[in-house]
């Protein structure tokens, strides 16, 4: 899309816009191009050249210019993705060409058969195929007219779909305008797939769970559901992506020689790529015989887990468009393409029992015990059923046959039950009315989906889970004090609360089976070292409801001492980044509970850091106001540790090289970031050792 020369020039414009104190109306066209370029780098190439905050700065400048000069707004301006109102309904629209399905194949023999038929029908000895991933998302169809995106639709029944243009405009890898006219194209209908990548899917599911809603079974459902939301801003927040892989209809400009432009499917992918779309240009391969096709499919299947998004197979397409035409289609699928389906990430099993587990916040979660089943190389025996409503929705009974899926988010889910297979021996699932761990009556607050045990300070299950969470990797990171050991120590009465971690009877532990001098010494060292963990880890480790790592960091930054929060009002709490009314209420309640305050005071006496480190650290705020970026492999520190050190010392970690960057810390095998940084003379390029001495280590 952008060659080296254009990239350099656009980056130069970027820097001068970033430095400029007033961007003027005559710059608007250039500013838009700069923003489009960075959207492309970020959303299509996955390789941003500026920090998010810098993008925001330029975006705001464009918004301001457009507010001052409404006459200059264009429908394809980066600001015009966002639509403020709600969508009433999605009108039905007819696709220019029906959206067909694909025929499926499952093994090499099926592919050999497909190739044989294609060769017989076309009378050719050899056929070249273009092979690309089969994206596991929601199908879409887009129309561009005179270079502008004019319509986006769902697949629907294949003939008519829903007009979801407003929502499609929220997907930042879909260009609002693309220079099809430079290929002689006046109107084009293109097809593709909308996806939610695995990381975003997992985060979205975690958010759903935190809000008391049910996790979704797979990213496909998340993508398809997101396209049908009536609030386009929410669609924008879902971080959807789109791959475009098929041209279904083209109208050329008058006098244009159509046959010159697109001869093969791979030409089409390349054209889309050059016009700024995400097409499988880099993932595809053009192969001259079916044996190579099979090999490519099998290799790709092995790498499936390393991809950031879900694919459920490969699609094999006859590469020459003329041969495609000759082969034609059935009413259901083209004869020139076939899907090669990977091994399913689904399996059926039987629901044997439901156990009820109590989490650290007292939430009671039903867990299905199923007959163990292999799914994608992993044996699944237990699956969370989330809550009562979920069990009802999925119509589950003990003894039922159930369909299980493990996709995107490694956590397996029950997709559905098969009531038609019941033999009358199935029984209803009874929800407990008392806590299975301590017998306390369960309560379900208005508007929440989860039953809770509110006996938080005396319920053994909650105590154990709280200790486990406190020790966990992202919290105090006490290695050697994992789930099973915490349970064991609890049963032996060695450990019954968080401060107890710091009073473990190591002499007795040393005599336990499976422990020796060395492991006890390691444990003792890990426990001792945890006292020096930064404040945000402690906050996160306390397991306050709704407080994840990010909010814990924001909370740690705001005060000198953790107990300062006892003085914060609800309003003051809501001034903190990431803190809304729900989170504020939870923090407020935590710091107005005597037992919690007692716990914090005790931890401080034991020697844990309750002040945020700035006051006690020798290198107080040593990096205040400085920006950092790490590249290459570090040897003495983990990347996350290094980044935390920056933040603890008052610095900021940026996500890309730009003029805002003060220090690039270079590890082994540093790549393009180092090259970019060398071009910006104000950036100091330092080694890991130099970084450590900056923070006084
Ligand atoms: S080509 C006329 N290519 O799979 C041929 N489809 O099971 C049009 N899909 O409806 C389809 N990745 O939604 C094609 N690389 C890819 C694909 C792909 C995913 C979807 C598409 C299609 C479904 C058929």
Short mmCIF file of N, CA and C in Angstrom, two decimals, residues 263-364:
data_model
loop_
_atom_site.label_atom_id
_atom_site.label_comp_id
_atom_site.label_asym_id
_atom_site.label_seq_id
_atom_site.Cartn_x
_atom_site.Cartn_y
_atom_site.Cartn_z
N UNK A 263 -6.45 -11.34 -13.45
CA UNK A 263 -6.48 -12.62 -14.16
C UNK A 263 -6.60 -13.79 -13.20
N UNK A 264 -6.09 -13.56 -12.00
CA UNK A 264 -6.07 -14.67 -11.04
C UNK A 264 -6.63 -14.21 -9.69
N UNK A 265 -6.96 -15.20 -8.88
CA UNK A 265 -7.40 -14.89 -7.52
C UNK A 265 -6.28 -14.22 -6.75
N UNK A 266 -5.05 -14.66 -6.95
CA UNK A 266 -3.95 -14.04 -6.20
C UNK A 266 -3.76 -12.58 -6.63
N UNK A 267 -4.07 -12.25 -7.90
CA UNK A 267 -4.06 -10.83 -8.33
C UNK A 267 -5.08 -10.05 -7.50
N UNK A 268 -6.24 -10.67 -7.31
CA UNK A 268 -7.31 -9.99 -6.56
C UNK A 268 -6.86 -9.72 -5.13
N UNK A 269 -6.23 -10.73 -4.50
CA UNK A 269 -5.76 -10.54 -3.12
C UNK A 269 -4.73 -9.42 -3.07
N UNK A 270 -3.87 -9.42 -4.08
CA UNK A 270 -2.82 -8.40 -4.10
C UNK A 270 -3.41 -7.00 -4.31
N UNK A 271 -4.40 -6.93 -5.20
CA UNK A 271 -5.03 -5.63 -5.43
C UNK A 271 -5.67 -5.11 -4.12
N UNK A 272 -6.38 -5.98 -3.45
CA UNK A 272 -7.03 -5.56 -2.20
C UNK A 272 -5.98 -5.11 -1.19
N UNK A 273 -4.90 -5.86 -1.13
CA UNK A 273 -3.81 -5.51 -0.20
C UNK A 273 -3.23 -4.14 -0.54
N UNK A 274 -3.01 -3.93 -1.84
CA UNK A 274 -2.43 -2.64 -2.25
C UNK A 274 -3.37 -1.48 -1.98
N UNK A 275 -4.68 -1.78 -1.99
CA UNK A 275 -5.63 -0.69 -1.75
C UNK A 275 -5.87 -0.44 -0.27
N UNK A 276 -5.15 -1.17 0.58
CA UNK A 276 -5.24 -0.89 2.02
C UNK A 276 -6.14 -1.83 2.79
N UNK A 277 -6.63 -2.89 2.14
CA UNK A 277 -7.44 -3.87 2.87
C UNK A 277 -6.52 -4.89 3.51
N UNK A 278 -7.07 -5.55 4.54
CA UNK A 278 -6.38 -6.73 5.02
C UNK A 278 -6.90 -7.87 4.19
N UNK A 279 -6.09 -8.35 3.26
CA UNK A 279 -6.48 -9.55 2.52
C UNK A 279 -5.45 -10.59 2.91
N UNK A 280 -5.72 -11.89 2.69
CA UNK A 280 -4.73 -12.88 3.10
C UNK A 280 -3.52 -12.93 2.16
N UNK A 281 -3.07 -11.76 1.71
CA UNK A 281 -1.95 -11.66 0.78
C UNK A 281 -0.70 -12.36 1.33
N UNK A 282 -0.42 -12.18 2.62
CA UNK A 282 0.80 -12.75 3.20
C UNK A 282 0.62 -14.20 3.64
N UNK A 283 -0.63 -14.60 3.87
CA UNK A 283 -0.88 -15.94 4.37
C UNK A 283 -1.11 -16.93 3.22
N UNK A 284 -1.43 -16.40 2.04
CA UNK A 284 -1.79 -17.29 0.93
C UNK A 284 -0.55 -17.91 0.28
N UNK A 285 -0.80 -18.98 -0.47
CA UNK A 285 0.29 -19.54 -1.25
C UNK A 285 -0.29 -20.06 -2.56
N UNK A 286 0.40 -19.79 -3.67
CA UNK A 286 -0.07 -20.32 -4.95
C UNK A 286 0.75 -21.57 -5.25
N UNK A 287 0.06 -22.69 -5.46
CA UNK A 287 0.76 -23.97 -5.58
C UNK A 287 0.31 -24.68 -6.86
N UNK A 288 1.25 -25.40 -7.47
CA UNK A 288 0.96 -25.93 -8.81
C UNK A 288 0.41 -27.34 -8.85
N UNK A 289 0.38 -28.01 -7.72
CA UNK A 289 -0.21 -29.35 -7.73
C UNK A 289 -0.84 -29.64 -6.37
N UNK A 290 -1.70 -30.65 -6.38
CA UNK A 290 -2.51 -30.89 -5.19
C UNK A 290 -1.66 -31.44 -4.03
N UNK A 291 -0.56 -32.11 -4.35
CA UNK A 291 0.30 -32.64 -3.27
C UNK A 291 0.86 -31.47 -2.45
N UNK A 292 1.29 -30.41 -3.14
CA UNK A 292 1.81 -29.24 -2.41
C UNK A 292 0.70 -28.55 -1.63
N UNK A 293 -0.51 -28.57 -2.20
CA UNK A 293 -1.65 -27.97 -1.50
C UNK A 293 -1.87 -28.70 -0.17
N UNK A 294 -1.85 -30.02 -0.25
CA UNK A 294 -2.09 -30.82 0.96
C UNK A 294 -1.01 -30.51 2.01
N UNK A 295 0.22 -30.44 1.54
CA UNK A 295 1.32 -30.17 2.46
C UNK A 295 1.15 -28.80 3.12
N UNK A 296 0.77 -27.81 2.31
CA UNK A 296 0.60 -26.46 2.85
C UNK A 296 -0.51 -26.43 3.91
N UNK A 297 -1.59 -27.15 3.60
CA UNK A 297 -2.72 -27.20 4.57
C UNK A 297 -2.26 -27.83 5.87
N UNK A 298 -1.51 -28.93 5.75
CA UNK A 298 -1.09 -29.64 6.97
C UNK A 298 -0.11 -28.81 7.80
N UNK A 299 0.79 -28.11 7.11
CA UNK A 299 1.74 -27.26 7.83
C UNK A 299 1.00 -26.14 8.56
N UNK A 300 0.05 -25.55 7.85
CA UNK A 300 -0.70 -24.44 8.44
C UNK A 300 -1.47 -24.91 9.67
N UNK A 301 -2.01 -26.12 9.59
CA UNK A 301 -2.80 -26.64 10.73
C UNK A 301 -1.94 -26.72 11.99
N UNK A 302 -0.67 -27.09 11.79
CA UNK A 302 0.23 -27.21 12.94
C UNK A 302 0.48 -25.85 13.59
N UNK A 303 0.42 -24.79 12.77
CA UNK A 303 0.72 -23.45 13.31
C UNK A 303 -0.53 -22.71 13.77
N UNK A 304 -1.63 -23.41 13.70
CA UNK A 304 -2.92 -22.79 13.98
C UNK A 304 -2.95 -22.02 15.30
N UNK A 305 -2.36 -22.63 16.35
CA UNK A 305 -2.43 -22.02 17.67
C UNK A 305 -1.58 -20.76 17.79
N UNK A 306 -0.60 -20.62 16.90
CA UNK A 306 0.26 -19.43 16.99
C UNK A 306 -0.36 -18.20 16.35
N UNK A 307 -1.41 -18.41 15.56
CA UNK A 307 -2.05 -17.25 14.91
C UNK A 307 -2.82 -16.44 15.94
N UNK A 308 -2.89 -15.13 15.75
CA UNK A 308 -3.63 -14.32 16.73
C UNK A 308 -5.15 -14.47 16.63
N UNK A 309 -5.63 -15.06 15.55
CA UNK A 309 -7.08 -15.22 15.37
C UNK A 309 -7.38 -16.68 15.06
N UNK A 310 -8.67 -17.05 15.17
CA UNK A 310 -9.08 -18.43 14.93
C UNK A 310 -9.28 -18.69 13.45
N UNK A 311 -8.75 -19.81 12.98
CA UNK A 311 -9.14 -20.27 11.65
C UNK A 311 -9.64 -21.70 11.82
N UNK A 312 -10.60 -22.10 10.98
CA UNK A 312 -11.10 -23.46 11.17
C UNK A 312 -10.73 -24.36 10.01
N UNK A 313 -9.88 -23.86 9.12
CA UNK A 313 -9.42 -24.69 8.02
C UNK A 313 -8.70 -23.84 6.99
N UNK A 314 -8.58 -24.39 5.79
CA UNK A 314 -7.97 -23.64 4.69
C UNK A 314 -9.00 -23.61 3.56
N UNK A 315 -8.86 -22.63 2.66
CA UNK A 315 -9.71 -22.63 1.48
C UNK A 315 -8.80 -22.76 0.27
N UNK A 316 -9.15 -23.71 -0.58
CA UNK A 316 -8.34 -23.97 -1.77
C UNK A 316 -9.14 -23.45 -2.96
N UNK A 317 -8.55 -22.51 -3.69
CA UNK A 317 -9.28 -21.90 -4.80
C UNK A 317 -8.50 -22.06 -6.10
N UNK A 318 -9.17 -22.42 -7.18
CA UNK A 318 -8.52 -22.44 -8.49
C UNK A 318 -8.03 -21.02 -8.75
N UNK A 319 -6.76 -20.87 -9.10
CA UNK A 319 -6.22 -19.51 -9.14
C UNK A 319 -6.65 -18.72 -10.38
N UNK A 320 -6.69 -19.35 -11.54
CA UNK A 320 -7.06 -18.63 -12.77
C UNK A 320 -8.56 -18.33 -12.78
N UNK A 321 -8.92 -17.05 -12.91
CA UNK A 321 -10.33 -16.70 -12.85
C UNK A 321 -11.11 -17.28 -14.04
N UNK A 322 -10.41 -17.39 -15.17
CA UNK A 322 -11.08 -17.94 -16.35
C UNK A 322 -11.46 -19.41 -16.13
N UNK A 323 -10.58 -20.14 -15.47
CA UNK A 323 -10.90 -21.55 -15.18
C UNK A 323 -12.02 -21.61 -14.14
N UNK A 324 -11.99 -20.68 -13.19
CA UNK A 324 -13.09 -20.62 -12.19
C UNK A 324 -14.43 -20.51 -12.92
N UNK A 325 -14.46 -19.61 -13.90
CA UNK A 325 -15.71 -19.37 -14.62
C UNK A 325 -16.16 -20.62 -15.37
N UNK A 326 -15.18 -21.27 -15.95
CA UNK A 326 -15.46 -22.47 -16.71
C UNK A 326 -16.05 -23.57 -15.81
N UNK A 327 -15.54 -23.67 -14.59
CA UNK A 327 -16.01 -24.71 -13.67
C UNK A 327 -17.39 -24.38 -13.10
N UNK A 328 -17.67 -23.10 -12.90
CA UNK A 328 -18.99 -22.66 -12.44
C UNK A 328 -19.34 -23.11 -11.04
N UNK A 329 -20.64 -23.11 -10.74
CA UNK A 329 -21.08 -23.46 -9.39
C UNK A 329 -22.29 -24.37 -9.40
N UNK A 330 -22.51 -24.99 -8.29
CA UNK A 330 -23.79 -25.67 -8.05
C UNK A 330 -24.66 -24.62 -7.36
N UNK A 331 -25.87 -24.98 -6.97
CA UNK A 331 -26.71 -23.98 -6.29
C UNK A 331 -26.15 -23.67 -4.92
N UNK A 332 -25.29 -24.55 -4.41
CA UNK A 332 -24.82 -24.43 -3.03
C UNK A 332 -23.40 -23.87 -2.93
N UNK A 333 -22.52 -24.30 -3.81
CA UNK A 333 -21.12 -23.89 -3.69
C UNK A 333 -20.42 -23.83 -5.05
N UNK A 334 -19.32 -23.06 -5.12
CA UNK A 334 -18.57 -23.04 -6.37
C UNK A 334 -17.85 -24.38 -6.59
N UNK A 335 -17.66 -24.77 -7.85
CA UNK A 335 -16.90 -26.00 -8.12
C UNK A 335 -15.40 -25.72 -8.17
N UNK A 336 -15.05 -24.42 -8.09
CA UNK A 336 -13.63 -24.05 -8.20
C UNK A 336 -12.97 -23.83 -6.84
N UNK A 337 -13.72 -24.09 -5.78
CA UNK A 337 -13.12 -23.89 -4.45
C UNK A 337 -13.61 -24.97 -3.50
N UNK A 338 -12.81 -25.25 -2.49
CA UNK A 338 -13.22 -26.21 -1.46
C UNK A 338 -12.57 -25.82 -0.14
N UNK A 339 -13.30 -26.06 0.95
CA UNK A 339 -12.71 -25.80 2.27
C UNK A 339 -12.07 -27.09 2.76
N UNK A 340 -10.90 -26.96 3.39
CA UNK A 340 -10.26 -28.10 4.03
C UNK A 340 -10.39 -27.86 5.52
N UNK A 341 -11.24 -28.64 6.17
CA UNK A 341 -11.55 -28.35 7.58
C UNK A 341 -10.53 -29.00 8.51
N UNK A 342 -10.05 -28.21 9.46
CA UNK A 342 -9.13 -28.74 10.46
C UNK A 342 -9.90 -29.62 11.44
N UNK A 343 -9.10 -30.36 12.23
CA UNK A 343 -9.73 -31.20 13.25
C UNK A 343 -10.56 -30.32 14.19
N UNK A 344 -11.75 -30.81 14.49
CA UNK A 344 -12.69 -29.99 15.25
C UNK A 344 -12.15 -29.66 16.63
N UNK A 345 -12.50 -28.49 17.09
CA UNK A 345 -12.21 -28.12 18.46
C UNK A 345 -13.45 -28.38 19.30
N UNK A 346 -14.29 -29.27 18.78
CA UNK A 346 -15.52 -29.60 19.48
C UNK A 346 -15.54 -31.09 19.76
N UNK A 347 -16.30 -31.50 20.71
CA UNK A 347 -16.47 -32.91 20.99
C UNK A 347 -17.74 -33.09 21.79
N UNK A 348 -18.30 -34.31 21.76
CA UNK A 348 -19.49 -34.55 22.58
C UNK A 348 -19.10 -35.39 23.79
N UNK A 349 -19.82 -35.21 24.85
CA UNK A 349 -19.55 -35.96 26.06
C UNK A 349 -20.85 -36.05 26.87
N UNK A 350 -20.74 -36.66 28.07
CA UNK A 350 -21.93 -36.75 28.91
C UNK A 350 -21.73 -35.97 30.19
N UNK A 351 -22.76 -35.29 30.60
CA UNK A 351 -22.70 -34.51 31.83
C UNK A 351 -22.98 -35.45 33.00
N UNK A 352 -21.92 -35.72 33.79
CA UNK A 352 -22.07 -36.70 34.87
C UNK A 352 -22.53 -36.07 36.18
N UNK A 353 -21.98 -34.91 36.49
CA UNK A 353 -22.31 -34.28 37.78
C UNK A 353 -22.07 -32.78 37.68
N UNK A 354 -22.63 -32.05 38.60
CA UNK A 354 -22.31 -30.62 38.69
C UNK A 354 -21.83 -30.36 40.12
N UNK A 355 -20.64 -29.80 40.22
CA UNK A 355 -20.12 -29.43 41.54
C UNK A 355 -20.21 -27.92 41.68
N UNK A 356 -20.29 -27.46 42.92
CA UNK A 356 -20.40 -26.02 43.13
C UNK A 356 -19.16 -25.52 43.85
N UNK A 357 -18.42 -24.63 43.19
CA UNK A 357 -17.17 -24.13 43.77
C UNK A 357 -17.35 -22.70 44.27
N UNK A 358 -16.68 -22.41 45.36
CA UNK A 358 -16.79 -21.06 45.93
C UNK A 358 -15.49 -20.31 45.64
N UNK A 359 -15.63 -19.18 45.01
CA UNK A 359 -14.45 -18.38 44.63
C UNK A 359 -14.04 -17.43 45.74
N UNK A 360 -12.99 -16.64 45.49
CA UNK A 360 -12.46 -15.78 46.56
C UNK A 360 -13.39 -14.64 46.93
N UNK A 361 -14.33 -14.29 46.01
CA UNK A 361 -15.27 -13.22 46.37
C UNK A 361 -16.59 -13.81 46.87
N UNK A 362 -16.62 -15.14 47.06
CA UNK A 362 -17.83 -15.78 47.56
C UNK A 362 -18.79 -16.23 46.47
N UNK A 363 -18.45 -15.92 45.21
CA UNK A 363 -19.33 -16.33 44.12
C UNK A 363 -19.34 -17.85 44.02
N UNK A 364 -20.55 -18.40 43.89
CA UNK A 364 -20.66 -19.85 43.77
C UNK A 364 -20.81 -20.20 42.29
#
